[in-house]
Coordinates of C-alpha atoms in Angstrom, one line a residue:
Chain R
M188 CA 43.5 184.1 37.7
T189 CA 41.3 181.2 39.6
D190 CA 44.4 178.2 39.9
D191 CA 44.3 175.0 38.3
R192 CA 42.7 173.3 41.8
A193 CA 40.3 175.6 42.2
L194 CA 38.9 174.8 37.8
V195 CA 39.2 171.4 38.7
R196 CA 37.2 171.6 41.9
A197 CA 33.9 173.8 40.1
F198 CA 34.2 171.2 36.7
L199 CA 34.0 167.9 39.0
G200 CA 30.5 170.1 40.1
G201 CA 29.3 170.3 36.7
D202 CA 30.4 174.0 36.1
E203 CA 31.4 173.2 32.5
H204 CA 33.1 176.4 31.5
A205 CA 35.7 175.9 33.9
F206 CA 36.5 173.0 31.3
R207 CA 37.1 175.2 28.8
E208 CA 38.9 177.8 30.8
L209 CA 41.4 174.5 31.7
Y210 CA 41.0 173.3 28.4
R211 CA 42.1 177.5 27.2
R212 CA 45.3 177.1 29.8
H213 CA 46.1 173.6 28.5
T214 CA 45.4 172.3 25.4
P215 CA 48.1 174.7 23.3
A216 CA 51.0 173.2 25.5
L217 CA 49.5 169.1 24.8
Y218 CA 48.7 170.1 21.5
R219 CA 52.2 171.1 20.3
I220 CA 53.9 167.8 22.9
V221 CA 51.2 165.2 21.4
W222 CA 51.5 166.9 17.8
R223 CA 56.0 166.6 17.8
L224 CA 55.1 163.4 19.4
A225 CA 52.6 161.5 16.9
G226 CA 54.2 162.8 13.7
G227 CA 53.4 166.3 12.9
R228 CA 49.3 165.3 11.2
D229 CA 46.4 168.0 12.3
E230 CA 44.4 165.3 12.8
D231 CA 45.8 162.7 15.0
A232 CA 47.0 165.1 17.0
A233 CA 42.7 166.4 17.8
D234 CA 42.2 162.7 17.9
I235 CA 44.9 162.5 20.7
V236 CA 44.7 165.6 22.0
Q237 CA 40.7 165.1 23.0
D238 CA 41.2 161.5 24.5
V239 CA 43.7 162.7 26.5
W240 CA 40.6 165.5 28.4
L241 CA 38.2 162.2 28.0
R242 CA 40.2 160.0 30.7
A243 CA 41.4 163.1 32.4
S244 CA 37.7 164.1 32.9
R245 CA 37.4 160.4 33.9
R246 CA 40.7 160.1 36.9
L247 CA 40.4 163.7 37.9
D248 CA 38.1 162.8 40.5
T249 CA 41.0 161.0 42.5
F250 CA 44.0 162.9 40.8
R251 CA 46.5 163.6 43.9
W252 CA 47.7 166.5 43.1
D253 CA 51.6 165.3 43.8
A254 CA 52.5 166.7 40.4
A255 CA 51.5 170.3 39.0
L256 CA 47.8 169.3 37.1
P257 CA 49.9 170.3 32.9
T258 CA 52.6 167.8 34.0
W259 CA 50.4 165.1 34.4
L260 CA 47.6 165.8 31.5
T261 CA 50.9 165.3 29.5
S262 CA 52.0 162.0 31.5
I263 CA 48.6 161.0 29.9
A264 CA 49.5 162.6 26.0
I265 CA 52.6 160.2 26.4
N266 CA 50.7 156.8 27.1
C267 CA 48.1 157.7 24.6
V268 CA 50.7 158.6 22.1
R269 CA 52.6 155.8 22.9
E270 CA 48.9 153.7 22.5
R271 CA 48.7 154.8 19.2
S272 CA 52.4 154.1 17.5
R273 CA 52.1 150.6 19.0
R274 CA 48.7 150.1 16.5
R275 CA 49.7 151.5 13.9
P276 CA 53.6 149.8 13.8
D277 CA 54.2 150.5 10.1
E278 CA 52.9 153.8 10.2
A279 CA 55.8 155.9 7.9
V280 CA 56.8 159.3 8.9
P281 CA 55.5 161.4 7.2
L282 CA 58.1 163.6 4.6
T283 CA 56.8 166.7 5.1
V284 CA 55.0 168.2 8.1
E285 CA 51.8 170.3 7.9
I286 CA 52.9 173.3 8.7
P287 CA 51.6 176.5 7.8
V288 CA 55.4 178.4 7.0
A289 CA 56.2 181.3 4.8
R290 CA 58.4 180.4 2.0
T291 CA 61.6 182.2 3.8
D292 CA 60.9 180.4 6.7
H293 CA 62.7 177.3 6.1
R294 CA 64.8 176.9 9.5
R295 CA 61.3 176.0 10.8
L296 CA 60.5 173.6 8.4
E297 CA 64.1 172.3 8.9
L298 CA 63.5 171.5 12.7
E299 CA 60.5 170.1 11.8
Q300 CA 60.9 167.9 10.5
A301 CA 64.3 167.0 11.8
I302 CA 62.7 166.5 15.1
Q303 CA 60.1 163.8 13.3
S304 CA 63.3 162.0 11.9
L305 CA 64.2 161.4 15.5
A306 CA 64.0 157.8 16.7
A307 CA 60.4 157.5 19.8
G308 CA 62.4 158.1 22.5
Y309 CA 65.0 160.3 21.1
R310 CA 62.0 162.2 20.2
E311 CA 60.3 162.4 23.0
V312 CA 63.2 163.8 25.3
L313 CA 64.3 165.9 23.0
V314 CA 60.5 167.0 22.8
L315 CA 59.8 167.7 26.4
H316 CA 63.6 169.2 27.5
D317 CA 65.0 171.7 25.1
I318 CA 61.3 172.7 23.3
E319 CA 58.5 172.3 26.4
G320 CA 61.4 173.0 29.8
Y321 CA 60.2 169.7 31.4
T322 CA 63.5 169.1 33.7
H323 CA 65.0 165.4 34.1
D324 CA 63.0 164.0 37.1
E325 CA 60.3 165.1 35.5
I326 CA 60.9 163.5 32.4
A327 CA 61.9 160.3 34.3
G328 CA 58.4 160.1 35.7
L329 CA 56.9 161.1 32.8
L330 CA 58.5 158.3 30.7
G331 CA 59.1 155.8 33.1
I332 CA 62.5 155.9 32.9
D333 CA 65.5 157.1 35.3
T334 CA 66.6 160.4 35.9
G335 CA 70.4 159.4 34.6
T336 CA 69.0 157.9 31.0
S337 CA 66.8 160.7 30.5
K338 CA 70.9 163.2 30.8
S339 CA 71.9 159.8 28.5
Q340 CA 69.1 159.9 25.8
L341 CA 68.7 163.8 25.5
F342 CA 72.7 164.4 24.8
R343 CA 72.4 161.5 21.8
A344 CA 68.5 163.2 21.0
R345 CA 70.8 166.2 20.1
R346 CA 73.7 164.5 18.0
A347 CA 71.2 163.1 16.3
L348 CA 69.2 166.2 15.5
R349 CA 72.9 167.7 14.5
A350 CA 73.8 164.5 12.3
A351 CA 69.1 165.3 10.7
L352 CA 70.1 168.8 10.3
S353 CA 73.4 169.0 8.9
D354 CA 71.8 166.4 6.1
A355 CA 69.0 168.2 5.1
R356 CA 72.1 171.0 4.4
G357 CA 74.6 169.7 3.4
V358 CA 76.8 171.2 5.5
R359 CA 78.6 169.8 8.8
L360 CA 77.1 172.8 11.5
Chain I
M111 CA 75.2 179.0 16.1
T112 CA 73.6 176.6 18.5
D113 CA 72.7 177.1 22.5
P114 CA 76.1 177.2 24.4
E115 CA 74.0 174.1 26.4
D116 CA 74.5 172.2 23.9
R117 CA 71.1 171.8 21.9
P118 CA 71.3 172.0 18.4
F119 CA 68.9 175.3 18.5
T120 CA 68.9 178.1 20.1
K121 CA 67.4 179.1 23.0
E122 CA 65.3 182.0 21.0
E123 CA 63.9 178.8 18.3
A124 CA 62.8 176.6 21.0
A125 CA 60.9 179.7 21.9
R126 CA 59.2 179.6 18.5
L127 CA 59.0 176.4 18.9
R128 CA 56.3 176.5 22.3
T129 CA 54.7 178.7 19.9
Y130 CA 53.1 176.9 17.3
P131 CA 51.5 174.6 15.7
A132 CA 47.6 176.6 18.1
P133 CA 44.6 173.4 18.9
P134 CA 42.3 174.2 16.5
R135 CA 39.6 176.7 17.3
E136 CA 37.0 173.5 16.5
L137 CA 39.1 171.8 19.0
E138 CA 37.4 173.1 22.2
D139 CA 33.8 172.1 20.8
R140 CA 34.2 168.7 19.9
V141 CA 36.0 167.9 23.5
V142 CA 32.9 169.5 25.0
G143 CA 31.0 168.0 23.1
A144 CA 32.8 164.2 23.7
L145 CA 32.5 164.8 27.7
R146 CA 28.1 165.4 27.2
R147 CA 28.4 162.6 25.6
E148 CA 30.4 160.6 27.7
T149 CA 27.6 162.0 30.7
K150 CA 24.1 161.4 28.7
E151 CA 24.7 157.4 30.6
P152 CA 22.0 158.3 33.4
S153 CA 24.4 154.7 35.2
V154 CA 27.7 155.6 34.5
E155 CA 29.1 158.8 36.4
S156 CA 31.2 161.4 33.7
G157 CA 35.3 161.6 33.6
F158 CA 36.1 160.4 37.3
G159 CA 34.3 157.6 39.3
R160 CA 33.2 156.1 36.0
T161 CA 32.7 152.1 36.8
R162 CA 34.8 150.2 35.5
V163 CA 33.3 147.6 34.3
I164 CA 35.0 144.5 35.5
A165 CA 34.8 146.5 38.6
V166 CA 31.2 147.0 39.0
A167 CA 31.7 142.4 37.4
A168 CA 34.1 141.5 40.3
C169 CA 31.7 143.4 43.0
A170 CA 29.0 141.7 41.6
A171 CA 31.1 138.3 42.1
V172 CA 32.0 139.2 45.5
L173 CA 28.6 139.4 46.4
A174 CA 27.5 135.9 45.0
F175 CA 30.4 134.6 46.9
T176 CA 29.3 136.0 49.9
I177 CA 25.5 134.4 48.5
A178 CA 26.9 131.6 48.8
R179 CA 29.3 130.4 50.8
W180 CA 26.7 130.1 54.0
T181 CA 25.1 127.5 51.7
A182 CA 27.7 125.6 49.8
P183 CA 30.3 123.0 51.0
A184 CA 33.9 124.0 51.1
P185 CA 35.4 121.7 48.4
V186 CA 36.8 119.0 49.8
V187 CA 39.5 117.9 47.6
D188 CA 42.8 118.9 47.5
R189 CA 43.0 121.3 43.8
G190 CA 46.2 123.6 43.2
A191 CA 45.7 128.1 43.5
Y192 CA 45.0 129.8 40.9
L193 CA 45.3 133.5 41.0
L194 CA 43.3 135.3 37.8
L195 CA 43.7 138.8 37.1
V196 CA 40.4 140.1 35.0
Q197 CA 41.7 143.2 32.6
D198 CA 39.8 145.5 31.2
G199 CA 39.4 145.3 26.8
P200 CA 39.6 148.2 24.9
G201 CA 36.5 150.7 25.0
D202 CA 35.6 148.6 28.4
D203 CA 36.0 151.9 30.0
R204 CA 32.9 153.6 27.1
L205 CA 30.1 151.1 27.0
S206 CA 26.3 152.4 27.2
A207 CA 24.5 151.2 31.4
E208 CA 22.4 148.6 29.4
E209 CA 25.6 147.2 27.8
A210 CA 27.5 147.4 31.2
S211 CA 24.7 145.3 33.1
Q212 CA 24.8 143.0 30.8
R213 CA 28.8 142.9 31.1
V214 CA 27.2 141.8 35.4
G215 CA 25.0 139.5 35.0
E216 CA 27.2 137.8 32.6
F217 CA 29.9 137.7 35.2
A218 CA 27.5 137.1 37.8
A219 CA 26.7 134.1 36.6
W220 CA 29.9 132.2 36.0
A221 CA 31.1 133.8 39.7
R222 CA 27.6 131.4 40.8
D223 CA 29.2 128.8 38.4
L224 CA 32.5 128.6 40.2
R225 CA 31.2 128.6 43.6
A226 CA 28.4 126.2 43.2
R227 CA 31.5 123.6 41.5
G228 CA 33.7 124.0 44.6
L229 CA 36.0 126.0 42.3
L230 CA 35.6 129.6 43.7
T231 CA 38.0 130.1 46.5
S232 CA 37.5 134.5 46.4
A233 CA 37.2 137.2 44.0
E234 CA 37.9 141.1 45.0
K235 CA 36.9 144.6 43.2
L236 CA 39.8 146.7 43.0
E237 CA 39.1 150.7 43.6
D238 CA 40.1 152.6 40.6
G239 CA 42.9 155.0 42.8
G240 CA 46.3 153.4 43.2
E241 CA 49.9 154.1 42.9
V242 CA 53.2 152.7 41.3
L243 CA 56.2 152.8 44.2
S244 CA 59.5 152.1 43.0
A245 CA 63.3 152.8 44.9
G246 CA 63.0 156.8 45.4
R247 CA 59.9 157.3 43.7
T248 CA 56.2 157.4 43.1
A249 CA 54.4 157.9 40.0
P250 CA 50.5 157.6 39.2
L251 CA 49.2 154.1 37.8
T252 CA 49.6 153.8 33.9
D253 CA 47.3 152.7 31.7
A254 CA 47.4 148.7 32.0
D255 CA 48.2 149.0 35.5
R256 CA 44.4 150.9 35.8
S257 CA 42.7 148.1 33.1
I258 CA 42.8 145.2 35.9
G259 CA 40.2 145.7 37.6
G260 CA 40.0 143.0 39.7
F261 CA 40.7 139.0 40.7
F262 CA 39.9 135.1 41.9
V263 CA 41.1 132.8 43.8
I264 CA 39.9 129.2 42.0
R265 CA 41.1 125.6 43.0
A266 CA 41.2 123.3 39.9
S267 CA 43.2 119.4 39.5
T268 CA 45.4 120.3 37.1
P269 CA 47.1 123.3 35.1
E270 CA 45.1 122.0 32.0
E271 CA 41.4 122.8 34.4
G272 CA 42.8 125.9 35.4
V273 CA 43.2 127.8 32.3
S274 CA 39.8 125.7 30.9
I275 CA 38.3 127.6 34.6
A276 CA 39.8 131.1 33.7
R277 CA 39.0 130.7 29.6
S278 CA 35.6 130.4 30.4
A279 CA 35.9 134.0 32.2
P280 CA 32.8 135.7 30.4
N281 CA 35.6 138.8 30.1
L282 CA 37.5 137.1 26.5
R283 CA 34.6 137.4 25.0
H284 CA 34.6 141.2 24.9
G285 CA 38.3 141.5 24.0
G286 CA 39.1 141.7 27.7
R287 CA 42.2 139.6 29.1
I288 CA 42.9 137.2 32.1
V289 CA 46.8 137.2 33.9
L290 CA 47.1 133.3 35.2
R291 CA 49.1 132.2 37.9
R292 CA 49.4 129.0 40.1
L293 CA 50.1 129.8 43.6
D294 CA 52.7 128.6 44.6
H295 CA 52.8 126.9 48.7
R296 CA 56.5 126.1 48.3
T297 CA 57.4 128.8 50.2
R298 CA 54.8 127.9 53.3

């Protein structure tokens, strides 16, 4: 498998196939993160992911590879999501998230709605750490916070998520 | 049934959460199409290396300043010095070639006027790259950091004049910002 650097070099040289390979390799995780951080709406997530790739393409020639490419793309995505939410401060959290689930997959719907109910800062840390597997050091760099703050935010996020899940079920976890 | 690491969901549930949602199939062609449209502007490079309008305008200001400095007399009035940080407006990195050219012309004319009036001390363009340093960490520029394309140092006899000069900067008409700060010479 061609590594990211080689694909980026080829893309910078005008190779569209190289870009499509980069896109296919990194967009699934990008889309998931954006979708969960931006309110669980497909249309918004698609708009933001497009914006992420456009911004990334403008800066790839100066990217110093001091982080992994997906981490860098995630940092751009987080900025895009935050900018969007600043432009739309009154947008309410959706009552239902747009995921096609089997009628019996209540747990999945429950989890997604509980994740969406979290405050933005909690949601960012929980999604990045517990779902996408970023370390606290990486999250600190992505969110512009200290590692200690990332850990304490995750503790509070997990507690808030448990509360949201127990509210949804009406039982104490 | 929670993870022993105190997650509110299990590792298996986390793994399932990583399997969806998948990006819509049509998004790939949509993104590629958007990139192709960006490369259609003949004077603007795609993605990386795109020259910010304000950076180009600041470069024009430097040129105007450099050309004028050998003909215009140095100002003799003792004036306060002010720093003007020039920030892009929304969409400034998506201008057409014609729009970009117009903006450059506006800035160059503004800089020449300042110099002719004895108000311009210096002007510099900033490169696109850079980094943010803090204790133990180096981070990439944020969009806000990157939006600063250049700076001017002007002289004004009063703070009100400094504000008036800054308000005449052409980027303000296009949604940009000027950060105005007075230089503090008391520490010299």
